[in-house]
mmCIF file of C-alpha atoms in Angstrom:
data_model
loop_
_atom_site.group_PDB
_atom_site.id
_atom_site.type_symbol
_atom_site.label_atom_id
_atom_site.label_comp_id
_atom_site.label_asym_id
_atom_site.label_seq_id
_atom_site.Cartn_x
_atom_site.Cartn_y
_atom_site.Cartn_z
ATOM 1 C CA MET A 112 26.427 203.822 116.466
ATOM 2 C CA SER A 113 22.747 202.859 116.668
ATOM 3 C CA ASP A 114 20.322 205.670 117.482
ATOM 4 C CA PHE A 115 16.843 206.935 116.587
ATOM 5 C CA GLU A 116 18.051 208.492 113.341
ATOM 6 C CA THR A 117 19.674 205.255 112.202
ATOM 7 C CA ALA A 118 16.516 203.273 112.928
ATOM 8 C CA LEU A 119 14.253 205.706 111.079
ATOM 9 C CA LYS A 120 16.589 205.907 108.089
ATOM 10 C CA ARG A 121 16.604 202.121 107.908
ATOM 11 C CA ILE A 122 12.802 202.070 107.644
ATOM 12 C CA ARG A 123 12.788 204.902 105.146
ATOM 13 C CA ASN A 124 15.436 203.305 102.920
ATOM 14 C CA HIS A 125 13.583 200.006 102.936
ATOM 15 C CA GLY A 126 10.371 201.752 101.873
ATOM 16 C CA ASP A 127 12.220 203.486 99.035
ATOM 17 C CA THR A 128 13.613 200.147 97.920
ATOM 18 C CA LEU A 129 10.163 198.527 97.915
ATOM 19 C CA LEU A 130 8.736 201.294 95.718
ATOM 20 C CA GLN A 131 11.721 201.202 93.362
ATOM 21 C CA ASP A 132 11.352 197.433 93.053
ATOM 22 C CA ALA A 133 7.654 197.847 92.242
ATOM 23 C CA ALA A 134 8.507 200.351 89.505
ATOM 24 C CA GLU A 135 11.138 197.980 88.138
ATOM 25 C CA MET A 136 8.485 195.238 88.049
ATOM 26 C CA LEU A 137 6.364 197.481 85.817
ATOM 27 C CA ARG A 138 9.336 198.222 83.544
ATOM 28 C CA GLN A 139 10.049 194.522 83.194
ATOM 29 C CA LEU A 140 6.427 193.850 82.267
ATOM 30 C CA VAL A 141 6.730 196.475 79.536
ATOM 31 C CA THR A 142 9.938 194.796 78.330
ATOM 32 C CA ASP A 143 8.181 191.411 78.323
ATOM 33 C CA THR A 144 5.370 192.823 76.200
ATOM 34 C CA CYS A 145 7.773 194.437 73.746
ATOM 35 C CA GLU A 146 9.440 191.059 73.251
ATOM 36 C CA ALA A 147 6.070 189.368 72.740
ATOM 37 C CA ILE A 148 4.797 191.850 70.134
ATOM 38 C CA SER A 149 8.161 192.784 68.564
ATOM 39 C CA ALA A 150 8.071 196.420 69.677
ATOM 40 C CA SER A 151 11.202 198.537 70.001
ATOM 41 C CA GLU A 152 10.272 200.185 73.297
ATOM 42 C CA GLY A 153 7.305 200.891 75.550
ATOM 43 C CA SER A 154 5.997 202.981 78.426
ATOM 44 C CA ILE A 155 3.209 203.184 80.991
ATOM 45 C CA LEU A 156 1.375 206.498 81.312
ATOM 46 C CA ILE A 157 -0.962 207.398 84.171
ATOM 47 C CA PRO A 158 -3.542 210.187 84.455
ATOM 48 C CA SER A 159 -3.175 213.432 86.338
ATOM 49 C CA GLU A 160 -5.611 214.139 89.174
ATOM 50 C CA ASP A 161 -8.097 215.876 86.893
ATOM 51 C CA GLU A 162 -7.545 213.290 84.133
ATOM 52 C CA THR A 163 -6.740 215.935 81.517
ATOM 53 C CA GLU A 164 -3.108 214.838 81.090
ATOM 54 C CA LEU A 165 -1.155 211.597 81.026
ATOM 55 C CA LYS A 166 2.345 211.420 82.504
ATOM 56 C CA PHE A 167 5.053 208.786 82.136
ATOM 57 C CA LEU A 168 5.286 206.483 85.141
ATOM 58 C CA VAL A 169 7.833 204.021 83.744
ATOM 59 C CA SER A 170 9.466 203.646 80.358
ATOM 60 C CA MET A 171 12.098 201.581 78.626
ATOM 61 C CA ASN A 172 13.437 204.957 77.501
ATOM 62 C CA PRO A 173 14.895 206.407 80.744
ATOM 63 C CA THR A 174 14.800 209.930 79.303
ATOM 64 C CA LEU A 175 11.004 209.928 79.477
ATOM 65 C CA GLU A 176 11.086 209.017 83.183
ATOM 66 C CA ASP A 177 13.512 211.820 83.948
ATOM 67 C CA THR A 178 11.340 214.595 82.481
ATOM 68 C CA ASP A 179 7.963 216.032 83.476
ATOM 69 C CA ILE A 180 6.606 215.850 79.927
ATOM 70 C CA THR A 181 2.892 215.045 79.671
ATOM 71 C CA VAL A 182 0.444 214.342 76.863
ATOM 72 C CA SER A 183 -3.046 215.725 76.519
ATOM 73 C CA VAL A 184 -5.969 213.355 77.085
ATOM 74 C CA GLY A 185 -8.138 215.457 74.769
ATOM 75 C CA SER A 186 -5.837 215.541 71.754
ATOM 76 C CA SER A 187 -3.576 212.513 71.649
ATOM 77 C CA VAL A 188 -3.737 208.850 70.688
ATOM 78 C CA SER A 189 -2.921 207.778 74.248
ATOM 79 C CA GLY A 190 -5.576 210.128 75.591
ATOM 80 C CA TYR A 191 -8.193 208.696 73.245
ATOM 81 C CA VAL A 192 -7.286 205.167 74.353
ATOM 82 C CA PHE A 193 -7.550 206.235 77.998
ATOM 83 C CA SER A 194 -10.965 207.885 77.517
ATOM 84 C CA SER A 195 -12.516 205.332 75.169
ATOM 85 C CA ARG A 196 -10.945 202.182 76.679
ATOM 86 C CA GLN A 197 -10.234 201.104 73.105
ATOM 87 C CA ALA A 198 -6.807 199.917 71.918
ATOM 88 C CA MET A 199 -5.379 201.615 68.844
ATOM 89 C CA ALA A 200 -2.498 201.150 66.415
ATOM 90 C CA LYS A 201 -1.261 204.027 64.238
ATOM 91 C CA VAL A 202 1.222 204.348 61.398
ATOM 92 C CA HIS A 203 3.211 207.595 61.349
ATOM 93 C CA PRO A 204 1.064 209.341 63.987
ATOM 94 C CA GLU A 205 1.291 213.098 63.631
ATOM 95 C CA SER A 206 0.718 215.806 66.260
ATOM 96 C CA PRO A 207 2.783 218.528 67.927
ATOM 97 C CA GLY A 208 2.934 216.302 70.993
ATOM 98 C CA VAL A 209 4.400 213.373 69.071
ATOM 99 C CA THR A 210 7.086 215.672 67.744
ATOM 100 C CA GLN A 211 7.847 216.918 71.263
ATOM 101 C CA VAL A 212 7.976 213.441 72.800
ATOM 102 C CA ASP A 213 10.129 212.184 69.931
ATOM 103 C CA LYS A 214 12.534 215.047 70.511
ATOM 104 C CA VAL A 215 12.825 214.280 74.233
ATOM 105 C CA ALA A 216 13.051 210.511 73.700
ATOM 106 C CA GLN A 217 15.375 210.906 70.702
ATOM 107 C CA VAL A 218 13.313 208.593 68.509
ATOM 108 C CA GLU A 219 11.103 208.929 65.441
ATOM 109 C CA THR A 220 7.682 207.367 65.995
ATOM 110 C CA ARG A 221 6.861 205.389 62.872
ATOM 111 C CA PHE A 222 4.488 202.897 64.504
ATOM 112 C CA LEU A 223 2.496 203.368 67.689
ATOM 113 C CA LEU A 224 0.324 200.879 69.565
ATOM 114 C CA ALA A 225 -1.565 201.984 72.680
ATOM 115 C CA VAL A 226 -3.762 199.856 74.970
ATOM 116 C CA PRO A 227 -5.754 200.755 78.103
ATOM 117 C CA ILE A 228 -4.623 199.385 81.465
ATOM 118 C CA MET A 229 -7.969 198.454 82.952
ATOM 119 C CA ASP A 230 -10.087 195.988 84.861
ATOM 120 C CA ASP A 231 -13.883 195.744 84.845
ATOM 121 C CA ASP A 232 -14.610 199.168 86.318
ATOM 122 C CA ARG A 233 -11.479 201.301 86.154
ATOM 123 C CA VAL A 234 -8.770 202.536 83.776
ATOM 124 C CA TYR A 235 -5.402 202.870 85.517
ATOM 125 C CA GLY A 236 -3.532 204.307 82.573
ATOM 126 C CA VAL A 237 -2.264 203.510 79.094
ATOM 127 C CA ALA A 238 0.554 201.312 77.831
ATOM 128 C CA THR A 239 2.230 202.565 74.660
ATOM 129 C CA PHE A 240 4.577 200.674 72.353
ATOM 130 C CA VAL A 241 6.684 202.511 69.800
ATOM 131 C CA ASN A 242 8.248 201.208 66.577
ATOM 132 C CA ARG A 243 9.249 197.645 65.776
ATOM 133 C CA ALA A 244 12.042 195.238 66.602
ATOM 134 C CA PRO A 245 14.782 194.965 63.916
ATOM 135 C CA ASP A 246 13.226 191.886 62.293
ATOM 136 C CA LYS A 247 9.944 193.784 61.700
ATOM 137 C CA GLU A 248 11.152 197.374 61.531
ATOM 138 C CA ASP A 249 9.090 198.218 58.399
ATOM 139 C CA THR A 250 5.949 196.263 59.354
ATOM 140 C CA PRO A 251 2.950 197.807 61.158
ATOM 141 C CA PHE A 252 1.593 196.126 64.279
ATOM 142 C CA SER A 253 -0.773 193.299 63.365
ATOM 143 C CA ILE A 254 -4.238 192.601 64.745
ATOM 144 C CA GLN A 255 -2.832 189.587 66.588
ATOM 145 C CA GLU A 256 -0.130 191.733 68.195
ATOM 146 C CA LEU A 257 -2.718 194.329 69.187
ATOM 147 C CA LYS A 258 -4.842 191.641 70.859
ATOM 148 C CA MET A 259 -1.803 190.285 72.677
ATOM 149 C CA ALA A 260 -0.943 193.789 73.916
ATOM 150 C CA GLN A 261 -4.536 194.138 75.164
ATOM 151 C CA GLY A 262 -4.101 190.952 77.174
ATOM 152 C CA PHE A 263 -0.928 192.314 78.706
ATOM 153 C CA GLY A 264 -2.834 195.525 79.495
ATOM 154 C CA GLU A 265 -5.227 193.532 81.666
ATOM 155 C CA ILE A 266 -2.263 191.992 83.481
ATOM 156 C CA TYR A 267 -0.784 195.464 83.976
ATOM 157 C CA ALA A 268 -3.932 196.432 85.912
ATOM 158 C CA THR A 269 -3.073 193.844 88.552
ATOM 159 C CA ALA A 270 0.514 195.116 88.642
ATOM 160 C CA MET A 271 -0.701 198.708 89.000
ATOM 161 C CA LYS A 272 -2.869 197.744 91.970
ATOM 162 C CA LEU A 273 0.169 196.207 93.647
ATOM 163 C CA TYR A 274 2.269 199.293 92.864
ATOM 164 C CA ARG A 275 -0.385 201.597 94.334
ATOM 165 C CA LYS A 276 -0.693 199.565 97.521
ATOM 166 C CA ILE A 277 3.078 199.699 98.028
ATOM 167 C CA GLU A 278 2.971 203.442 97.345
ATOM 168 C CA PHE A 279 0.198 203.853 99.926
ATOM 169 C CA SER A 280 2.076 201.887 102.570
ATOM 170 C CA THR A 281 5.471 203.505 102.047
ATOM 171 C CA SER A 282 3.931 206.989 102.002
ATOM 172 C CA ASP A 283 2.081 206.308 105.245
ATOM 173 C CA ALA A 284 5.332 205.069 106.815
ATOM 174 C CA GLU A 285 7.018 208.254 105.586
ATOM 175 C CA LEU A 286 4.413 210.299 107.436
ATOM 176 C CA GLU A 287 4.987 208.407 110.669
ATOM 177 C CA ILE A 288 8.756 208.751 110.266
ATOM 178 C CA ALA A 289 8.305 212.499 109.832
ATOM 179 C CA GLU A 290 6.285 212.586 113.049
ATOM 180 C CA HIS A 291 9.080 210.737 114.876
ATOM 181 C CA VAL A 292 11.634 213.180 113.466
ATOM 182 C CA SER A 293 9.645 216.030 114.953
ATOM 183 C CA GLU A 294 9.074 214.192 118.233
ATOM 184 C CA PHE A 295 12.758 213.400 118.758
ATOM 185 C CA GLU A 296 13.988 216.692 117.214
ATOM 186 C CA LEU A 297 16.306 214.967 114.756
ATOM 187 C CA GLU A 298 17.946 217.841 112.912
ATOM 188 C CA ASN A 299 19.794 215.651 110.389
ATOM 189 C CA MET A 300 16.493 214.415 108.939
ATOM 190 C CA GLY A 301 14.925 217.818 108.512
ATOM 191 C CA ASP A 302 14.131 217.073 104.860
ATOM 192 C CA LEU A 303 11.204 214.980 106.077
ATOM 193 C CA ALA A 304 9.291 218.034 107.224
ATOM 194 C CA GLY A 305 7.949 218.563 103.706
ATOM 195 C CA ALA A 306 7.694 214.862 103.003
ATOM 196 C CA GLY A 307 5.342 214.429 105.917
ATOM 197 C CA ALA A 308 2.873 216.874 104.417
ATOM 198 C CA VAL A 309 2.942 215.016 101.105
ATOM 199 C CA ALA A 310 2.573 211.621 102.779
ATOM 200 C CA LYS A 311 -0.609 212.703 104.571
ATOM 201 C CA ARG A 312 -2.433 212.267 101.261
ATOM 202 C CA PHE A 313 -1.843 208.531 101.457
ATOM 203 C CA ARG A 314 -2.558 207.871 105.125
ATOM 204 C CA MET A 315 -6.244 207.029 104.726
ATOM 205 C CA PRO A 316 -5.771 204.735 101.691
ATOM 206 C CA ALA A 317 -2.905 202.962 103.434
ATOM 207 C CA LEU A 318 -4.913 202.454 106.611
ATOM 208 C CA LEU A 319 -7.871 201.106 104.624
ATOM 209 C CA ALA A 320 -5.611 198.673 102.783
ATOM 210 C CA GLU A 321 -4.083 197.559 106.085
ATOM 211 C CA LYS A 322 -7.460 197.054 107.777
ATOM 212 C CA SER A 323 -8.740 195.054 104.826
ATOM 213 C CA LEU A 324 -6.345 192.199 105.595
ATOM 214 C CA ALA A 325 -8.527 191.074 108.511
ATOM 215 C CA LEU A 326 -11.776 191.068 106.499
ATOM 216 C CA PRO A 327 -13.506 188.284 104.548
ATOM 217 C CA GLU A 328 -12.590 188.150 100.868
ATOM 218 C CA LYS A 329 -15.550 190.107 99.432
ATOM 219 C CA GLU A 330 -15.346 192.869 102.042
ATOM 220 C CA ARG A 331 -11.562 193.002 101.631
ATOM 221 C CA GLU A 332 -11.883 193.444 97.877
ATOM 222 C CA MET A 333 -14.399 196.274 98.314
ATOM 223 C CA LEU A 334 -12.264 198.091 100.885
ATOM 224 C CA CYS A 335 -9.145 197.722 98.732
ATOM 225 C CA ARG A 336 -11.000 199.293 95.815
ATOM 226 C CA ILE A 337 -12.025 202.225 98.024
ATOM 227 C CA ALA A 338 -8.409 202.611 99.174
ATOM 228 C CA ASP A 339 -7.230 202.477 95.584
ATOM 229 C CA LEU A 340 -9.683 205.188 94.504
ATOM 230 C CA LEU A 341 -8.734 207.431 97.417
ATOM 231 C CA GLY A 342 -5.061 207.054 96.617
ATOM 232 C CA GLU A 343 -5.618 207.891 92.953
ATOM 233 C CA TYR A 344 -7.686 210.928 93.946
ATOM 234 C CA SER A 345 -4.839 212.047 96.207
ATOM 235 C CA SER A 346 -2.063 211.593 93.642
ATOM 236 C CA ASP A 347 -0.216 214.636 92.370
ATOM 237 C CA GLY A 348 -1.434 215.985 89.044
ATOM 238 C CA GLU A 349 0.343 219.314 88.562
ATOM 239 C CA GLU A 350 2.221 218.526 85.336
ATOM 240 C CA GLY A 351 1.749 220.848 82.419
ATOM 241 C CA GLY A 352 -0.216 220.056 79.277
ATOM 242 C CA ASN A 353 1.132 218.916 75.907
ATOM 243 C CA GLU A 354 -0.426 217.015 73.068
ATOM 244 C CA GLY A 355 1.316 213.703 72.721
ATOM 245 C CA VAL A 356 1.611 210.138 71.697
#
């Protein structure tokens, strides 16, 4: 039977699917890069709100996505890459954080390559690649492979912008759905009461991104950058601190 609840759930489920598809796009890009540089696995890490920690957004190792483990920006290879905007390759990197991440991921990090995900004026996060494919399992990452990973890092920046815009839009829709739930007193969707409060963080960025579609190209680009910055400022950064990869 069609009713208000069915209609709102349909919108909500579609938004969830869009965001999941965007995350899968990022995972596939990581997989593509691993194939290109002969890495065993890879991940994308993004900064917390205060930029003191990096957290796993997507990873070829699903265990890292299912935990709230973070790595310290101030005392980790990934954190140095994020702060300095310089790519880095390490052999047998050692730190308490590496040990902790290895334990969670159930791997031993013998080789690590990390590149910034950035455009001209912003760092979105860090892409990390761990160990080598079977045909190069005892060979460190080469300079050529590092440069190729850097190129992919620039492409990731475009993908991250797309992911953020989808996140903005779906979160704004979630807020409006929560308002409809309250308006129509839909008891079976009561879980949206809390979701509405969270989604409010993304309303302004989403509205800016939406309004930008009607603007000339230069103005649209500027407004999208403002929306992107607001959304990043609003993102949740409550994870704890660990030294890491």
